[in-house]
Amino acid sequence: MKNLVFIFFLLFVYSLSFAQTKNSLYINVKDCRTKKQSYVSPNFSLYKDNVLIRKVNLKNQNSRIFTDLEYGEYKLEYYTLFGSETLTINISKNNNNQVIDLCIDYLDYAAQNHKPIIDKLKNEESYSILVESSGCFYNNEEKIIITKKGNAYYLKYKKRKKKLKEKELIAIRHFEIEMIIISQIYFCTTVDTYILTYNNEETVFIDRGCEWKGFYYLKQELNLE
């Protein structure tokens, strides 16, 4: 009888130990430009010790929970609007149930090998961004002109003129970097054509996607909407 009680005790201790090493990871996909859930449904690949343990297609969902995970370091591979990204996640006793918000609009700008036109401008020089949008039932055209005067930058949009703040300069730089990447992927019935003109030279980028909406969000960052 004593042996039977001892065996049950060992099984109880083992079950507690096993339960304590099983944890959960909740993944939530967002478009962080809007703070809302994303309509993009990326695939996830979850690795532990460089071994694939879960592969998930969210389809039309915006979240997924991984359960029964052991302690350790995990790598989560997923896709944003601009390509693949890898996130390292550590699950430990002090951090065993995690909620991760993934931004589908995330991009490591510092890692991109591109110098935006705004950083090439000399004193009294200007360049323009012309956006032509076309779809099944509409056509639209908008234009922004940016001019450097001394150490300051000025913007002209329709009848509005304004001096650009530092955070707005950053938004313009990010917009151009994103545009270069997004023009290489996606397909949609709506087509946005971006024409950058500097020193009488035109550079054309075409966005055939429906998710980026780069110029729309740039206008918000510049308070033009």
Tab-separated table of C-alpha atoms in Angstrom:
chain	number	residue	atom	x	y	z
A	1	MET	CA	0.000	0.000	0.000
A	2	LYS	CA	2.842	2.346	0.881
A	3	ASN	CA	4.457	1.623	-2.476
A	4	LEU	CA	1.215	2.439	-4.299
A	5	VAL	CA	0.867	5.755	-2.447
A	6	PHE	CA	4.488	6.582	-3.263
A	7	ILE	CA	3.918	5.848	-6.960
A	8	PHE	CA	0.841	8.121	-7.039
A	9	PHE	CA	2.876	10.817	-5.292
A	10	LEU	CA	5.610	10.592	-7.936
A	11	LEU	CA	3.037	10.775	-10.721
A	12	PHE	CA	1.471	13.849	-9.109
A	13	VAL	CA	4.836	15.616	-8.800
A	14	TYR	CA	5.697	14.737	-12.392
A	15	SER	CA	2.360	16.060	-13.664
A	16	LEU	CA	2.927	19.360	-11.846
A	17	SER	CA	6.410	19.647	-13.279
A	18	PHE	CA	5.122	18.868	-16.773
A	19	ALA	CA	2.317	21.407	-16.480
A	20	GLN	CA	4.740	24.112	-15.377
A	21	THR	CA	6.876	23.663	-18.461
A	22	LYS	CA	3.955	23.948	-20.912
A	23	ASN	CA	3.162	27.499	-21.895
A	24	SER	CA	1.236	29.556	-24.435
A	25	LEU	CA	2.019	32.152	-27.082
A	26	TYR	CA	-0.741	34.374	-28.463
A	27	ILE	CA	-0.041	36.012	-31.849
A	28	ASN	CA	-2.094	39.010	-32.944
A	29	VAL	CA	-1.660	40.531	-36.420
A	30	LYS	CA	-2.162	44.292	-36.812
A	31	ASP	CA	-1.665	47.102	-39.253
A	32	CYS	CA	0.088	49.395	-36.787
A	33	ARG	CA	-0.497	52.451	-38.973
A	34	THR	CA	-4.183	52.232	-38.078
A	35	LYS	CA	-3.904	50.378	-34.732
A	36	LYS	CA	-6.485	47.930	-36.099
A	37	GLN	CA	-6.370	44.271	-36.961
A	38	SER	CA	-4.969	43.527	-40.380
A	39	TYR	CA	-6.871	42.007	-43.262
A	40	VAL	CA	-3.609	40.473	-44.450
A	41	SER	CA	-3.348	36.866	-43.271
A	42	PRO	CA	0.301	35.852	-43.177
A	43	ASN	CA	1.718	32.390	-42.728
A	44	PHE	CA	3.645	31.593	-39.549
A	45	SER	CA	6.526	29.226	-39.050
A	46	LEU	CA	7.562	28.589	-35.447
A	47	TYR	CA	11.003	27.105	-34.761
A	48	LYS	CA	12.708	25.822	-31.620
A	49	ASP	CA	16.413	24.987	-31.743
A	50	ASN	CA	16.266	25.560	-35.526
A	51	VAL	CA	13.655	22.821	-35.880
A	52	LEU	CA	10.251	23.637	-37.389
A	53	ILE	CA	7.551	22.719	-34.857
A	54	ARG	CA	4.483	24.578	-36.158
A	55	LYS	CA	3.448	25.970	-39.529
A	56	VAL	CA	0.181	27.880	-39.704
A	57	ASN	CA	-1.820	29.671	-42.377
A	58	LEU	CA	-4.148	32.147	-40.709
A	59	LYS	CA	-6.323	32.391	-43.835
A	60	ASN	CA	-9.010	34.954	-42.890
A	61	GLN	CA	-8.114	35.106	-39.207
A	62	ASN	CA	-6.091	37.738	-37.360
A	63	SER	CA	-4.780	35.748	-34.425
A	64	ARG	CA	-3.535	32.350	-33.372
A	65	ILE	CA	-2.514	30.799	-30.069
A	66	PHE	CA	0.293	28.267	-29.693
A	67	THR	CA	-0.099	26.097	-26.590
A	68	ASP	CA	1.914	23.427	-24.780
A	69	LEU	CA	5.227	25.129	-25.508
A	70	GLU	CA	8.274	24.171	-23.493
A	71	TYR	CA	10.670	26.684	-21.983
A	72	GLY	CA	13.341	27.950	-24.341
A	73	GLU	CA	14.098	30.233	-27.282
A	74	TYR	CA	11.798	30.255	-30.290
A	75	LYS	CA	12.001	31.931	-33.663
A	76	LEU	CA	8.860	33.059	-35.426
A	77	GLU	CA	9.047	33.615	-39.182
A	78	TYR	CA	6.255	35.642	-40.765
A	79	TYR	CA	5.535	37.929	-43.702
A	80	THR	CA	4.866	41.661	-43.675
A	81	LEU	CA	3.816	43.900	-46.570
A	82	PHE	CA	7.495	44.152	-47.491
A	83	GLY	CA	8.805	40.621	-47.107
A	84	SER	CA	9.791	38.066	-44.490
A	85	GLU	CA	10.773	38.858	-40.906
A	86	THR	CA	12.076	36.782	-37.993
A	87	LEU	CA	11.224	37.424	-34.358
A	88	THR	CA	13.065	35.798	-31.424
A	89	ILE	CA	10.876	34.872	-28.452
A	90	ASN	CA	12.074	33.595	-25.087
A	91	ILE	CA	9.659	31.600	-22.953
A	92	SER	CA	10.718	31.131	-19.333
A	93	LYS	CA	9.210	30.660	-15.882
A	94	ASN	CA	8.914	34.428	-15.494
A	95	ASN	CA	7.523	34.951	-18.973
A	96	ASN	CA	5.529	31.860	-19.843
A	97	ASN	CA	2.307	33.230	-21.339
A	98	GLN	CA	3.044	35.878	-23.922
A	99	VAL	CA	0.977	38.082	-26.208
A	100	ILE	CA	2.814	39.238	-29.347
A	101	ASP	CA	1.482	41.965	-31.642
A	102	LEU	CA	2.929	41.673	-35.143
A	103	CYS	CA	2.828	44.754	-37.368
A	104	ILE	CA	2.298	43.796	-41.016
A	105	ASP	CA	3.640	47.250	-41.966
A	106	TYR	CA	6.959	46.705	-40.134
A	107	LEU	CA	10.170	47.448	-42.022
A	108	ASP	CA	13.749	47.820	-40.781
A	109	TYR	CA	14.518	51.091	-42.579
A	110	ALA	CA	18.105	51.276	-41.345
A	111	ALA	CA	18.884	47.981	-43.058
A	112	GLN	CA	17.773	49.257	-46.468
A	113	ASN	CA	20.515	50.381	-48.841
A	114	HIS	CA	18.831	53.456	-50.310
A	115	LYS	CA	19.340	57.195	-49.971
A	116	PRO	CA	16.020	59.059	-50.387
A	117	ILE	CA	15.907	61.984	-52.780
A	118	ILE	CA	15.105	64.421	-49.978
A	119	ASP	CA	18.590	63.750	-48.574
A	120	LYS	CA	20.172	64.528	-51.948
A	121	LEU	CA	18.641	67.999	-52.265
A	122	LYS	CA	20.973	70.988	-52.331
A	123	ASN	CA	20.000	74.509	-51.321
A	124	GLU	CA	17.096	75.878	-53.429
A	125	GLU	CA	16.569	72.503	-55.123
A	126	SER	CA	13.190	70.793	-55.393
A	127	TYR	CA	11.739	67.448	-56.359
A	128	SER	CA	8.190	66.243	-56.872
A	129	ILE	CA	6.125	63.176	-56.119
A	130	LEU	CA	3.316	62.641	-58.606
A	131	VAL	CA	0.765	59.952	-57.789
A	132	GLU	CA	-1.590	58.616	-60.438
A	133	SER	CA	-4.250	56.196	-59.188
A	134	SER	CA	-6.455	54.179	-61.502
A	135	GLY	CA	-9.034	51.491	-60.930
A	136	CYS	CA	-12.051	49.961	-62.603
A	137	PHE	CA	-14.203	53.054	-62.094
A	138	TYR	CA	-11.936	55.985	-61.262
A	139	ASN	CA	-8.767	57.926	-62.000
A	140	ASN	CA	-7.043	60.399	-59.719
A	141	GLU	CA	-3.837	62.471	-59.712
A	142	GLU	CA	-2.058	64.254	-56.844
A	143	LYS	CA	1.294	65.973	-56.538
A	144	ILE	CA	3.669	67.007	-53.765
A	145	ILE	CA	6.642	69.351	-54.272
A	146	ILE	CA	9.437	69.452	-51.693
A	147	THR	CA	12.022	72.274	-51.652
A	148	LYS	CA	15.152	72.783	-49.574
A	149	LYS	CA	15.989	76.313	-48.416
A	150	GLY	CA	19.063	76.513	-46.231
A	151	ASN	CA	18.669	73.792	-43.616
A	152	ALA	CA	14.868	73.772	-43.829
A	153	TYR	CA	12.467	71.861	-46.092
A	154	TYR	CA	9.157	73.113	-47.428
A	155	LEU	CA	6.230	71.270	-48.958
A	156	LYS	CA	3.613	72.353	-51.460
A	157	TYR	CA	0.427	70.317	-51.918
A	158	LYS	CA	-2.491	71.756	-53.882
A	159	LYS	CA	-2.963	75.235	-52.381
A	160	ARG	CA	-1.168	74.417	-49.145
A	161	LYS	CA	2.423	75.304	-48.252
A	162	LYS	CA	4.179	74.341	-45.039
A	163	LYS	CA	7.560	73.956	-43.392
A	164	LEU	CA	8.312	70.327	-42.649
A	165	LYS	CA	9.023	69.093	-39.144
A	166	GLU	CA	11.661	66.464	-38.405
A	167	LYS	CA	9.090	63.682	-37.916
A	168	GLU	CA	7.547	64.614	-41.269
A	169	LEU	CA	10.945	64.398	-42.967
A	170	ILE	CA	11.316	60.907	-41.508
A	171	ALA	CA	7.868	59.952	-42.843
A	172	ILE	CA	8.877	61.106	-46.358
A	173	ARG	CA	12.111	59.089	-46.205
A	174	HIS	CA	10.235	55.988	-45.042
A	175	PHE	CA	7.598	56.438	-47.745
A	176	GLU	CA	10.209	56.357	-50.509
A	177	ILE	CA	11.980	53.298	-49.096
A	178	GLU	CA	8.681	51.430	-48.770
A	179	MET	CA	7.647	52.435	-52.282
A	180	ILE	CA	10.766	50.891	-53.817
A	181	ILE	CA	10.086	47.550	-52.124
A	182	ILE	CA	6.324	47.469	-52.650
A	183	SER	CA	6.659	48.135	-56.377
A	184	GLN	CA	8.287	44.719	-56.774
A	185	ILE	CA	5.447	42.636	-55.335
A	186	TYR	CA	1.663	42.155	-55.246
A	187	PHE	CA	-1.126	42.373	-57.782
A	188	CYS	CA	-4.453	44.218	-57.595
A	189	THR	CA	-7.072	45.768	-59.870
A	190	THR	CA	-6.144	49.174	-58.431
A	191	VAL	CA	-2.828	50.529	-59.727
A	192	ASP	CA	-0.940	53.456	-58.187
A	193	THR	CA	1.880	54.956	-60.252
A	194	TYR	CA	4.471	57.086	-58.443
A	195	ILE	CA	6.653	59.407	-60.492
A	196	LEU	CA	9.559	61.039	-58.670
A	197	THR	CA	11.125	63.923	-60.591
A	198	TYR	CA	14.488	65.349	-59.557
A	199	ASN	CA	16.934	67.286	-61.745
A	200	ASN	CA	14.669	66.693	-64.753
A	201	GLU	CA	14.987	62.935	-64.321
A	202	GLU	CA	11.912	60.799	-63.701
A	203	THR	CA	11.854	57.576	-61.682
A	204	VAL	CA	8.674	55.544	-61.940
A	205	PHE	CA	7.384	53.036	-59.385
A	206	ILE	CA	4.162	51.066	-59.760
A	207	ASP	CA	2.196	49.683	-56.813
A	208	ARG	CA	-0.143	46.896	-57.925
A	209	GLY	CA	-1.121	45.952	-54.390
A	210	CYS	CA	-4.228	46.770	-52.392
A	211	GLU	CA	-2.740	46.835	-48.892
A	212	TRP	CA	0.129	49.346	-48.751
A	213	LYS	CA	-1.739	52.625	-49.493
A	214	GLY	CA	1.530	54.465	-48.940
A	215	PHE	CA	0.517	57.876	-50.217
A	216	TYR	CA	-2.685	57.844	-48.158
A	217	TYR	CA	-0.734	57.231	-44.949
A	218	LEU	CA	1.970	59.733	-45.930
A	219	LYS	CA	-0.664	62.458	-46.250
A	220	GLN	CA	-1.879	61.582	-42.774
A	221	GLU	CA	1.667	61.832	-41.380
A	222	LEU	CA	2.039	65.232	-43.080
A	223	ASN	CA	-1.388	66.432	-41.871
A	224	LEU	CA	-2.567	66.928	-45.436
A	225	GLU	CA	-5.798	64.970	-44.964
